Amino acid sequence: MYTCGPTVYDYAHIGNFRAFLFEDLLKRWLEYHGYKVTHVMNLTDVDDKTIKGSQKQKIRLEEYTAHYTNAFYEDIKALNIKLADHYPKATSHIAEMVALVKTLIQKGYAYKSQDGSIYYAIGKFRDYGKLSHIKVAELQVGARVKTDEYTKEEAQDFALWKAWTREDGDVFWETELGKGRPGWHIECSAMSMRYLGETFDIHCGGVDNMFPHHENEIAQSESATGKIFVNYWLHNEHLLVEGRKMAKKFGNFYTLRDLLGKDYEPIAIRYLLLSTHYRAQLNFTFEALDAAGAAVERLRSFVRRLLYAQGNGSGGKVVELLSKVQEGFGGAMDDDLNVSVALAALFDFVREVNVLLEAGEVSRTEANDIDALMKRFDGVLGVIGEVAPQDVLSKEAEELIEKREKARKAKDWATADALRMRLSEMGVVLEDTAQGVRWRLVKKA
Ligand SMILES: [Zn+2]
């Protein structure tokens, strides 16, 4: 699996992380099914944007990109994104790119322009446009675009190798192709094939990468090898923030660091960004972020509650619920990663088991089975983590203790006893002393 990585010219924003989290979910779901996934994510550390950025700060390109590369690793760790097997840097794979461009020249798909740059001739590749379904107008064939990013209407021969110009400063390589640097698109073709072979299974990225980036990757790779480049392409939809496109000029542009600076929990951000189906637009709002935090907390307190279950057994009800949720969650995830439906099934399960827990019907063994399944699901979701027994009273327990005190004062012993039982199932043991009620928490037996 190859996923287009960050261009390390700035801190990654939450739209980038939506893509990385969708890819993380996909990988974890494949692993849940027992697939062994080899995951490669490139780091674009030389392109138009990184060169411009380093020049603005008047530091060397390596120094500039190293800062944002380290920041990227910190961010994915905070979001509990599993590490890829390889993070190839473009600047460490110039030889592979040069070799690929040479093959394209030999096969007649690439040519040198007057300024020494090398272009891919899109008119030579019959399948050009097959991913993004664009029709290449005849007029545009032969016209050239040198920048890395452009729109569908500007589809033209694109740069594989950019001859050195004054603006590039000290960023260049002396190669058989001349003095210059690679274009962005050839980087991904060269690095993906270097680690995964000429044909590999899955390639992902944001929908904005479909054209021109992925279209060009296909053209370069398939015309060089004569083989299918990728078996499955998956693209995630855009992220909106408060209902509109995220942009600095709208004041709704957020990096992960911006949100952590406002004291949001990274796992709540993770939950929010992965809980919408990847092919649907996701509208990021702070209200939804609060709700995501609450959803994570609900899952954690459910798992914590399981630690204290000491009931007599549900008489088969737990077994039934376990099989129902596996079907509901698994069926939805198998259906093109329909995570929102999967989460709905999970929360139904939590609600139904909570009813049994409240009635004291869940035995120790049943609780362990539920816990094991929650761990398996969390291997996919990555939001619950290790849940420790409580050392402070939950709000719920506090309220129950208060209610019990009232019941005792009213000499309603039946209610008081029932409340004591409920608290004990939550791991809260009460002692009535002359000074009033005392509580202590017991750990799982
Ligand atoms: Zn790429």
Short mmCIF file of C-alpha atoms and ligand atoms in Angstrom, two decimals:
data_model
loop_
_atom_site.label_atom_id
_atom_site.label_comp_id
_atom_site.label_asym_id
_atom_site.label_seq_id
_atom_site.Cartn_x
_atom_site.Cartn_y
_atom_site.Cartn_z
CA MET A 1 0.00 0.00 0.00
CA TYR A 2 1.38 3.37 -1.06
CA THR A 3 -0.02 6.55 0.38
CA CYS A 4 1.09 9.99 -0.73
CA GLY A 5 2.79 11.57 2.23
CA PRO A 6 3.24 15.14 3.35
CA THR A 7 5.13 17.81 1.51
CA VAL A 8 7.30 18.92 4.38
CA TYR A 9 7.15 22.66 3.80
CA ASP A 10 4.79 23.47 6.68
CA TYR A 11 2.93 21.80 9.56
CA ALA A 12 0.33 19.38 8.25
CA HIS A 13 -3.27 20.64 8.56
CA ILE A 14 -6.32 18.68 9.63
CA GLY A 15 -7.33 18.10 6.01
CA ASN A 16 -4.01 16.26 5.51
CA PHE A 17 -4.68 14.26 8.65
CA ARG A 18 -8.10 13.27 7.45
CA ALA A 19 -6.33 11.47 4.59
CA PHE A 20 -3.67 9.93 6.85
CA LEU A 21 -6.34 8.73 9.31
CA PHE A 22 -8.50 7.19 6.60
CA GLU A 23 -5.41 5.35 5.39
CA ASP A 24 -4.61 4.26 8.93
CA LEU A 25 -8.15 2.91 9.30
CA LEU A 26 -7.89 1.05 6.00
CA LYS A 27 -4.58 -0.51 6.98
CA ARG A 28 -5.84 -1.51 10.43
CA TRP A 29 -8.97 -3.04 8.93
CA LEU A 30 -6.90 -5.10 6.50
CA GLU A 31 -4.74 -6.25 9.40
CA TYR A 32 -7.87 -7.10 11.43
CA HIS A 33 -8.66 -9.50 8.61
CA GLY A 34 -5.20 -11.02 8.81
CA TYR A 35 -3.61 -9.35 5.79
CA LYS A 36 0.03 -8.47 6.06
CA VAL A 37 0.31 -4.89 4.87
CA THR A 38 3.51 -3.33 3.61
CA HIS A 39 2.90 0.37 3.84
CA VAL A 40 5.04 3.00 2.14
CA MET A 41 4.50 6.71 2.66
CA ASN A 42 6.80 9.14 0.90
CA LEU A 43 8.05 12.44 2.23
CA THR A 44 8.17 15.12 -0.45
CA ASP A 45 11.23 17.06 0.61
CA VAL A 46 12.02 18.73 -2.69
CA ASP A 47 9.44 20.46 -4.88
CA ASP A 48 8.33 23.99 -5.76
CA LYS A 49 6.93 24.65 -2.27
CA THR A 50 9.83 23.36 -0.16
CA ILE A 51 12.37 25.28 -2.22
CA LYS A 52 10.38 28.50 -1.91
CA GLY A 53 9.96 27.99 1.84
CA SER A 54 13.63 27.39 2.54
CA GLN A 55 14.63 30.44 0.50
CA LYS A 56 12.19 32.62 2.39
CA GLN A 57 13.77 31.55 5.68
CA LYS A 58 17.26 31.73 4.17
CA ILE A 59 18.22 28.25 5.35
CA ARG A 60 19.30 25.14 3.50
CA LEU A 61 16.58 22.92 2.07
CA GLU A 62 17.57 19.92 4.26
CA GLU A 63 17.45 21.98 7.41
CA TYR A 64 14.10 23.45 6.48
CA THR A 65 12.45 20.13 5.61
CA ALA A 66 13.99 18.29 8.61
CA HIS A 67 12.07 20.59 10.95
CA TYR A 68 8.70 19.80 9.34
CA THR A 69 9.53 16.12 8.97
CA ASN A 70 10.13 15.84 12.71
CA ALA A 71 6.93 17.76 13.38
CA PHE A 72 5.07 15.32 11.14
CA TYR A 73 6.34 12.32 13.11
CA GLU A 74 5.26 14.00 16.36
CA ASP A 75 1.82 14.69 14.96
CA ILE A 76 1.15 11.15 13.73
CA LYS A 77 2.27 9.80 17.09
CA ALA A 78 -0.16 12.12 18.88
CA LEU A 79 -2.95 10.90 16.61
CA ASN A 80 -2.05 7.24 17.24
CA ILE A 81 -1.42 6.63 13.53
CA LYS A 82 0.51 3.41 13.01
CA LEU A 83 3.92 3.92 11.46
CA ALA A 84 4.42 2.94 7.84
CA ASP A 85 7.13 0.38 7.02
CA HIS A 86 9.04 2.90 4.91
CA TYR A 87 9.12 6.69 4.73
CA PRO A 88 11.30 7.30 1.66
CA LYS A 89 12.50 10.84 1.12
CA ALA A 90 12.51 12.17 -2.41
CA THR A 91 16.02 13.59 -2.02
CA SER A 92 17.36 10.10 -1.20
CA HIS A 93 15.90 8.56 -4.38
CA ILE A 94 17.13 10.82 -7.16
CA ALA A 95 18.94 7.89 -8.83
CA GLU A 96 15.68 5.92 -9.14
CA MET A 97 13.93 8.95 -10.64
CA VAL A 98 16.71 9.55 -13.16
CA ALA A 99 16.58 5.90 -14.23
CA LEU A 100 12.82 6.07 -14.69
CA VAL A 101 13.02 9.27 -16.76
CA LYS A 102 15.74 7.69 -18.94
CA THR A 103 13.45 4.72 -19.62
CA LEU A 104 10.65 7.10 -20.60
CA ILE A 105 12.94 8.94 -23.02
CA GLN A 106 14.12 5.65 -24.54
CA LYS A 107 10.56 4.48 -25.03
CA GLY A 108 9.54 7.74 -26.65
CA TYR A 109 7.23 9.04 -23.91
CA ALA A 110 9.47 11.88 -22.80
CA TYR A 111 11.44 14.60 -24.52
CA LYS A 112 13.82 17.38 -23.70
CA SER A 113 12.66 20.96 -24.21
CA GLN A 114 14.87 23.85 -25.25
CA ASP A 115 15.62 24.94 -21.68
CA GLY A 116 16.89 21.43 -20.85
CA SER A 117 13.85 20.34 -18.83
CA ILE A 118 12.34 16.96 -19.63
CA TYR A 119 8.62 16.59 -20.22
CA TYR A 120 6.19 13.72 -20.41
CA ALA A 121 4.24 13.73 -23.68
CA ILE A 122 0.68 12.98 -22.58
CA GLY A 123 -0.45 12.53 -26.20
CA LYS A 124 1.76 9.42 -26.44
CA PHE A 125 -0.03 7.55 -23.67
CA ARG A 126 -3.37 6.29 -24.93
CA ASP A 127 -4.77 5.79 -21.43
CA TYR A 128 -4.00 9.30 -20.24
CA GLY A 129 -6.98 10.48 -18.19
CA LYS A 130 -8.33 7.04 -17.28
CA LEU A 131 -8.31 7.68 -13.51
CA SER A 132 -9.76 11.18 -13.39
CA HIS A 133 -11.80 10.70 -16.59
CA ILE A 134 -10.56 13.85 -18.24
CA LYS A 135 -10.58 14.24 -21.97
CA VAL A 136 -7.39 15.72 -23.27
CA ALA A 137 -8.20 18.37 -25.84
CA GLU A 138 -6.05 18.08 -28.94
CA LEU A 139 -5.02 21.69 -28.69
CA GLN A 140 -3.34 21.12 -25.38
CA VAL A 141 -1.17 18.28 -26.55
CA GLY A 142 2.32 19.59 -26.99
CA ALA A 143 1.74 22.56 -24.68
CA ARG A 144 3.77 22.33 -21.50
CA VAL A 145 3.28 22.95 -17.80
CA LYS A 146 6.28 23.23 -15.55
CA THR A 147 4.65 23.78 -12.15
CA ASP A 148 3.80 20.73 -10.03
CA GLU A 149 0.17 21.64 -9.47
CA TYR A 150 -2.38 22.66 -12.07
CA THR A 151 -6.03 22.11 -12.92
CA LYS A 152 -7.74 19.68 -15.27
CA GLU A 153 -8.32 22.45 -17.79
CA GLU A 154 -4.57 22.93 -17.94
CA ALA A 155 -3.75 19.32 -18.75
CA GLN A 156 -0.54 19.48 -20.74
CA ASP A 157 2.82 17.81 -21.06
CA PHE A 158 4.23 17.97 -17.56
CA ALA A 159 7.77 18.26 -16.23
CA LEU A 160 9.60 15.08 -15.19
CA TRP A 161 12.90 16.82 -14.69
CA LYS A 162 13.29 20.54 -14.22
CA ALA A 163 16.50 22.07 -15.53
CA TRP A 164 18.20 24.30 -13.00
CA THR A 165 17.21 27.95 -13.00
CA ARG A 166 18.43 30.83 -10.87
CA GLU A 167 15.31 30.54 -8.66
CA ASP A 168 16.39 27.05 -7.57
CA GLY A 169 19.48 28.49 -5.87
CA ASP A 170 21.66 25.71 -4.47
CA VAL A 171 19.01 23.02 -4.94
CA PHE A 172 20.08 20.84 -7.87
CA TRP A 173 21.61 17.50 -8.78
CA GLU A 174 24.16 16.93 -11.51
CA THR A 175 22.84 13.85 -13.31
CA GLU A 176 22.77 12.21 -16.73
CA LEU A 177 19.64 14.25 -17.35
CA GLY A 178 21.57 17.44 -16.75
CA LYS A 179 21.75 19.84 -13.82
CA GLY A 180 18.34 20.12 -12.21
CA ARG A 181 15.78 18.53 -9.94
CA PRO A 182 12.86 16.11 -10.26
CA GLY A 183 9.23 17.12 -10.76
CA TRP A 184 6.86 16.13 -7.97
CA HIS A 185 4.96 13.41 -9.86
CA ILE A 186 7.98 11.32 -10.87
CA GLU A 187 8.99 11.15 -7.21
CA CYS A 188 5.97 9.02 -6.27
CA SER A 189 6.28 6.70 -9.27
CA ALA A 190 9.95 6.07 -8.58
CA MET A 191 9.61 5.56 -4.83
CA SER A 192 6.47 3.43 -4.89
CA MET A 193 7.95 1.04 -7.48
CA ARG A 194 11.28 0.97 -5.64
CA TYR A 195 9.62 -0.43 -2.48
CA LEU A 196 6.53 -2.23 -3.78
CA GLY A 197 7.41 -3.39 -7.29
CA GLU A 198 6.04 -2.41 -10.70
CA THR A 199 2.51 -3.46 -9.82
CA PHE A 200 1.15 -3.14 -6.30
CA ASP A 201 -2.22 -3.41 -4.65
CA ILE A 202 -3.39 -0.17 -3.11
CA HIS A 203 -2.66 3.51 -3.66
CA CYS A 204 -4.43 6.16 -1.60
CA GLY A 205 -4.55 9.90 -1.32
CA GLY A 206 -6.87 12.86 -1.07
CA VAL A 207 -9.28 13.42 -3.93
CA ASP A 208 -7.37 16.58 -4.85
CA ASN A 209 -4.40 14.35 -5.70
CA MET A 210 -6.34 12.41 -8.33
CA PHE A 211 -5.49 15.01 -10.92
CA PRO A 212 -2.84 15.73 -11.94
CA HIS A 213 -0.69 13.84 -9.43
CA HIS A 214 -2.08 10.31 -9.62
CA GLU A 215 -3.03 10.56 -13.27
CA ASN A 216 0.60 11.43 -14.00
CA GLU A 217 1.90 8.65 -11.76
CA ILE A 218 -0.10 6.13 -13.80
CA ALA A 219 1.12 7.56 -17.11
CA GLN A 220 4.78 7.56 -16.05
CA SER A 221 4.73 4.12 -14.47
CA GLU A 222 2.63 2.22 -16.97
CA SER A 223 4.36 3.59 -20.04
CA ALA A 224 7.74 2.72 -18.49
CA THR A 225 6.88 -0.84 -17.42
CA GLY A 226 4.04 -1.81 -19.76
CA LYS A 227 2.26 -3.20 -16.69
CA ILE A 228 -0.70 -2.15 -14.58
CA PHE A 229 0.67 0.21 -11.94
CA VAL A 230 -1.94 -0.08 -9.17
CA ASN A 231 -4.81 -2.51 -8.64
CA TYR A 232 -6.96 -0.33 -6.37
CA TRP A 233 -7.12 3.44 -5.99
CA LEU A 234 -8.85 4.92 -2.95
CA HIS A 235 -9.39 8.67 -2.58
CA ASN A 236 -10.83 10.44 0.40
CA GLU A 237 -13.15 13.42 0.01
CA HIS A 238 -12.49 16.94 1.20
CA LEU A 239 -12.65 18.26 4.70
CA LEU A 240 -14.77 21.34 5.32
CA VAL A 241 -14.42 23.45 8.44
CA GLU A 242 -17.58 25.03 9.84
CA GLY A 243 -19.26 24.37 6.51
CA ARG A 244 -16.75 25.85 4.12
CA LYS A 245 -13.49 25.06 2.45
CA MET A 246 -10.58 25.40 4.86
CA ALA A 247 -8.41 28.39 3.95
CA LYS A 248 -6.26 30.85 5.81
CA LYS A 249 -8.25 33.74 4.34
CA PHE A 250 -11.48 32.37 5.89
CA GLY A 251 -9.88 32.11 9.33
CA ASN A 252 -10.84 28.43 9.53
CA PHE A 253 -7.46 26.89 8.78
CA TYR A 254 -6.14 24.54 11.48
CA THR A 255 -3.04 22.48 11.90
CA LEU A 256 -3.08 19.72 14.51
CA ARG A 257 -0.89 21.98 16.64
CA ASP A 258 -3.48 24.76 16.54
CA LEU A 259 -6.08 22.41 18.02
CA LEU A 260 -3.76 20.90 20.63
CA GLY A 261 -2.91 24.47 21.61
CA LYS A 262 -6.61 24.96 22.38
CA ASP A 263 -6.38 21.92 24.72
CA TYR A 264 -8.30 19.46 22.57
CA GLU A 265 -7.36 15.84 23.15
CA PRO A 266 -5.58 14.38 20.10
CA ILE A 267 -7.63 11.18 20.33
CA ALA A 268 -10.86 13.18 20.11
CA ILE A 269 -9.48 14.74 16.92
CA ARG A 270 -8.58 11.27 15.67
CA TYR A 271 -12.09 10.02 16.39
CA LEU A 272 -13.74 12.95 14.64
CA LEU A 273 -11.57 12.74 11.52
CA LEU A 274 -12.06 9.02 11.03
CA SER A 275 -15.72 8.68 12.01
CA THR A 276 -17.13 9.89 8.68
CA HIS A 277 -17.03 7.61 5.64
CA TYR A 278 -13.95 8.49 3.62
CA ARG A 279 -15.86 9.12 0.39
CA ALA A 280 -18.18 11.62 2.05
CA GLN A 281 -17.27 15.22 2.79
CA LEU A 282 -16.48 15.75 6.43
CA ASN A 283 -17.61 18.96 8.07
CA PHE A 284 -15.29 19.71 10.95
CA THR A 285 -16.93 21.79 13.69
CA PHE A 286 -15.94 22.43 17.28
CA GLU A 287 -19.31 21.14 18.37
CA ALA A 288 -18.57 17.86 16.58
CA LEU A 289 -15.13 17.79 18.20
CA ASP A 290 -16.71 18.04 21.65
CA ALA A 291 -19.10 15.25 20.71
CA ALA A 292 -16.16 13.15 19.52
CA GLY A 293 -14.45 13.64 22.88
CA ALA A 294 -17.63 12.53 24.63
CA ALA A 295 -17.92 9.45 22.39
CA VAL A 296 -14.36 8.40 23.22
CA GLU A 297 -15.08 8.90 26.91
CA ARG A 298 -18.22 6.77 26.64
CA LEU A 299 -16.19 3.92 25.16
CA ARG A 300 -13.51 4.24 27.83
CA SER A 301 -15.93 4.33 30.74
CA PHE A 302 -17.70 1.30 29.28
CA VAL A 303 -14.45 -0.65 29.22
CA ARG A 304 -13.66 0.59 32.73
CA ARG A 305 -17.03 -0.57 33.95
CA LEU A 306 -16.30 -4.07 32.65
CA LEU A 307 -13.39 -4.30 35.10
CA TYR A 308 -15.85 -4.44 38.00
CA ALA A 309 -18.47 -6.81 36.62
CA GLN A 310 -19.19 -9.60 39.11
CA GLY A 311 -22.68 -10.69 38.09
CA ASN A 312 -24.15 -14.17 37.88
CA GLY A 313 -24.22 -14.36 34.12
CA SER A 314 -26.63 -13.22 31.45
CA GLY A 315 -27.84 -16.64 30.36
CA GLY A 316 -26.60 -16.33 26.80
CA LYS A 317 -27.56 -12.68 26.24
CA VAL A 318 -23.94 -11.53 26.12
CA VAL A 319 -23.00 -14.21 23.59
CA GLU A 320 -25.86 -13.05 21.41
CA LEU A 321 -24.86 -9.40 21.66
CA LEU A 322 -21.23 -10.24 20.90
CA SER A 323 -22.12 -12.01 17.72
CA LYS A 324 -24.55 -9.25 16.69
CA VAL A 325 -21.98 -6.48 17.09
CA GLN A 326 -19.29 -8.43 15.24
CA GLU A 327 -21.69 -8.79 12.34
CA GLY A 328 -22.80 -5.16 12.46
CA PHE A 329 -19.37 -3.63 12.87
CA GLY A 330 -17.57 -6.04 10.55
CA GLY A 331 -20.23 -6.00 7.86
CA ALA A 332 -20.16 -2.21 7.70
CA MET A 333 -16.36 -2.00 7.62
CA ASP A 334 -16.23 -4.64 4.90
CA ASP A 335 -18.61 -2.49 2.88
CA ASP A 336 -16.02 0.01 1.65
CA LEU A 337 -15.02 1.03 5.21
CA ASN A 338 -18.43 2.34 6.22
CA VAL A 339 -17.16 3.42 9.60
CA SER A 340 -20.14 5.54 10.63
CA VAL A 341 -22.45 2.52 10.41
CA ALA A 342 -19.83 0.39 12.20
CA LEU A 343 -19.65 2.90 15.06
CA ALA A 344 -23.44 3.01 15.34
CA ALA A 345 -23.43 -0.79 15.77
CA LEU A 346 -20.73 -0.48 18.41
CA PHE A 347 -22.65 2.13 20.41
CA ASP A 348 -25.82 0.01 20.25
CA PHE A 349 -23.79 -2.80 21.73
CA VAL A 350 -22.41 -0.57 24.49
CA ARG A 351 -25.92 0.58 25.39
CA GLU A 352 -27.30 -2.96 25.48
CA VAL A 353 -24.45 -4.35 27.59
CA ASN A 354 -24.76 -1.39 29.95
CA VAL A 355 -28.35 -2.45 30.65
CA LEU A 356 -27.10 -5.92 31.60
CA LEU A 357 -24.29 -4.46 33.71
CA GLU A 358 -26.75 -2.28 35.58
CA ALA A 359 -28.94 -5.29 36.28
CA GLY A 360 -25.85 -7.13 37.62
CA GLU A 361 -26.19 -9.85 35.00
CA VAL A 362 -22.71 -9.80 33.47
CA SER A 363 -20.36 -12.44 34.86
CA ARG A 364 -16.60 -12.09 35.13
CA THR A 365 -16.07 -14.45 32.18
CA GLU A 366 -18.58 -12.59 30.04
CA ALA A 367 -16.95 -9.28 30.92
CA ASN A 368 -13.60 -10.68 29.84
CA ASP A 369 -15.06 -11.78 26.51
CA ILE A 370 -16.55 -8.34 25.95
CA ASP A 371 -13.27 -6.72 26.90
CA ALA A 372 -11.37 -8.93 24.44
CA LEU A 373 -13.69 -7.90 21.61
CA MET A 374 -13.42 -4.22 22.56
CA LYS A 375 -9.63 -4.59 22.35
CA ARG A 376 -9.94 -6.12 18.87
CA PHE A 377 -12.18 -3.30 17.71
CA ASP A 378 -9.85 -0.79 19.26
CA GLY A 379 -7.02 -2.33 17.25
CA VAL A 380 -8.95 -0.85 14.31
CA LEU A 381 -10.23 2.39 15.83
CA GLY A 382 -7.25 3.23 18.04
CA VAL A 383 -9.20 5.50 20.38
CA ILE A 384 -9.69 3.63 23.68
CA GLY A 385 -6.19 2.54 24.65
CA GLU A 386 -5.32 1.17 28.08
CA VAL A 387 -8.09 1.80 30.56
CA ALA A 388 -7.04 1.81 34.20
CA PRO A 389 -9.36 1.29 37.15
CA GLN A 390 -10.57 4.51 38.64
CA ASP A 391 -8.88 6.25 41.55
CA VAL A 392 -11.39 9.05 41.71
CA LEU A 393 -15.13 8.74 41.97
CA SER A 394 -17.04 9.18 38.76
CA LYS A 395 -19.81 11.72 38.74
CA GLU A 396 -22.27 8.87 38.38
CA ALA A 397 -20.94 7.18 41.53
CA GLU A 398 -21.07 10.44 43.46
CA GLU A 399 -24.70 10.89 42.55
CA LEU A 400 -25.55 7.34 43.53
CA ILE A 401 -23.90 7.77 46.94
CA GLU A 402 -25.93 10.92 47.48
CA LYS A 403 -29.15 9.17 46.47
CA ARG A 404 -28.38 6.33 48.85
CA GLU A 405 -27.82 8.78 51.72
CA LYS A 406 -31.25 10.27 51.04
CA ALA A 407 -32.81 6.81 50.94
CA ARG A 408 -31.21 5.92 54.29
CA LYS A 409 -32.46 9.09 55.91
CA ALA A 410 -35.92 8.24 54.64
CA LYS A 411 -35.43 4.72 56.05
CA ASP A 412 -35.99 3.27 52.55
CA TRP A 413 -33.66 0.36 53.15
CA ALA A 414 -34.56 -1.52 49.97
CA THR A 415 -33.51 1.38 47.74
CA ALA A 416 -30.39 2.02 49.82
CA ASP A 417 -29.33 -1.63 49.47
CA ALA A 418 -30.00 -1.67 45.73
CA LEU A 419 -27.86 1.45 45.34
CA ARG A 420 -25.08 -0.08 47.41
CA MET A 421 -25.15 -3.12 45.10
CA ARG A 422 -24.96 -0.94 42.02
CA LEU A 423 -22.02 0.97 43.41
CA SER A 424 -20.25 -2.25 44.27
CA GLU A 425 -20.57 -3.37 40.66
CA MET A 426 -18.88 -0.14 39.68
CA GLY A 427 -16.04 -1.00 42.06
CA VAL A 428 -17.14 1.43 44.76
CA VAL A 429 -17.31 -0.15 48.21
CA LEU A 430 -19.16 1.77 50.92
CA GLU A 431 -18.62 1.75 54.68
CA ASP A 432 -21.10 3.42 56.97
CA THR A 433 -19.27 4.97 59.88
CA ALA A 434 -20.31 7.19 62.74
CA GLN A 435 -18.81 10.08 60.78
CA GLY A 436 -20.93 9.23 57.76
CA VAL A 437 -20.39 7.15 54.67
CA ARG A 438 -16.88 6.38 53.41
CA TRP A 439 -15.99 4.91 50.05
CA ARG A 440 -13.06 3.07 48.58
CA LEU A 441 -12.38 1.72 45.09
CA VAL A 442 -11.54 -1.91 44.53
CA LYS A 443 -9.47 -3.11 41.65
CA LYS A 444 -10.53 -5.88 39.30
CA ALA A 445 -10.39 -9.27 41.02
ZN ZN B 1 2.35 11.13 -4.36
#
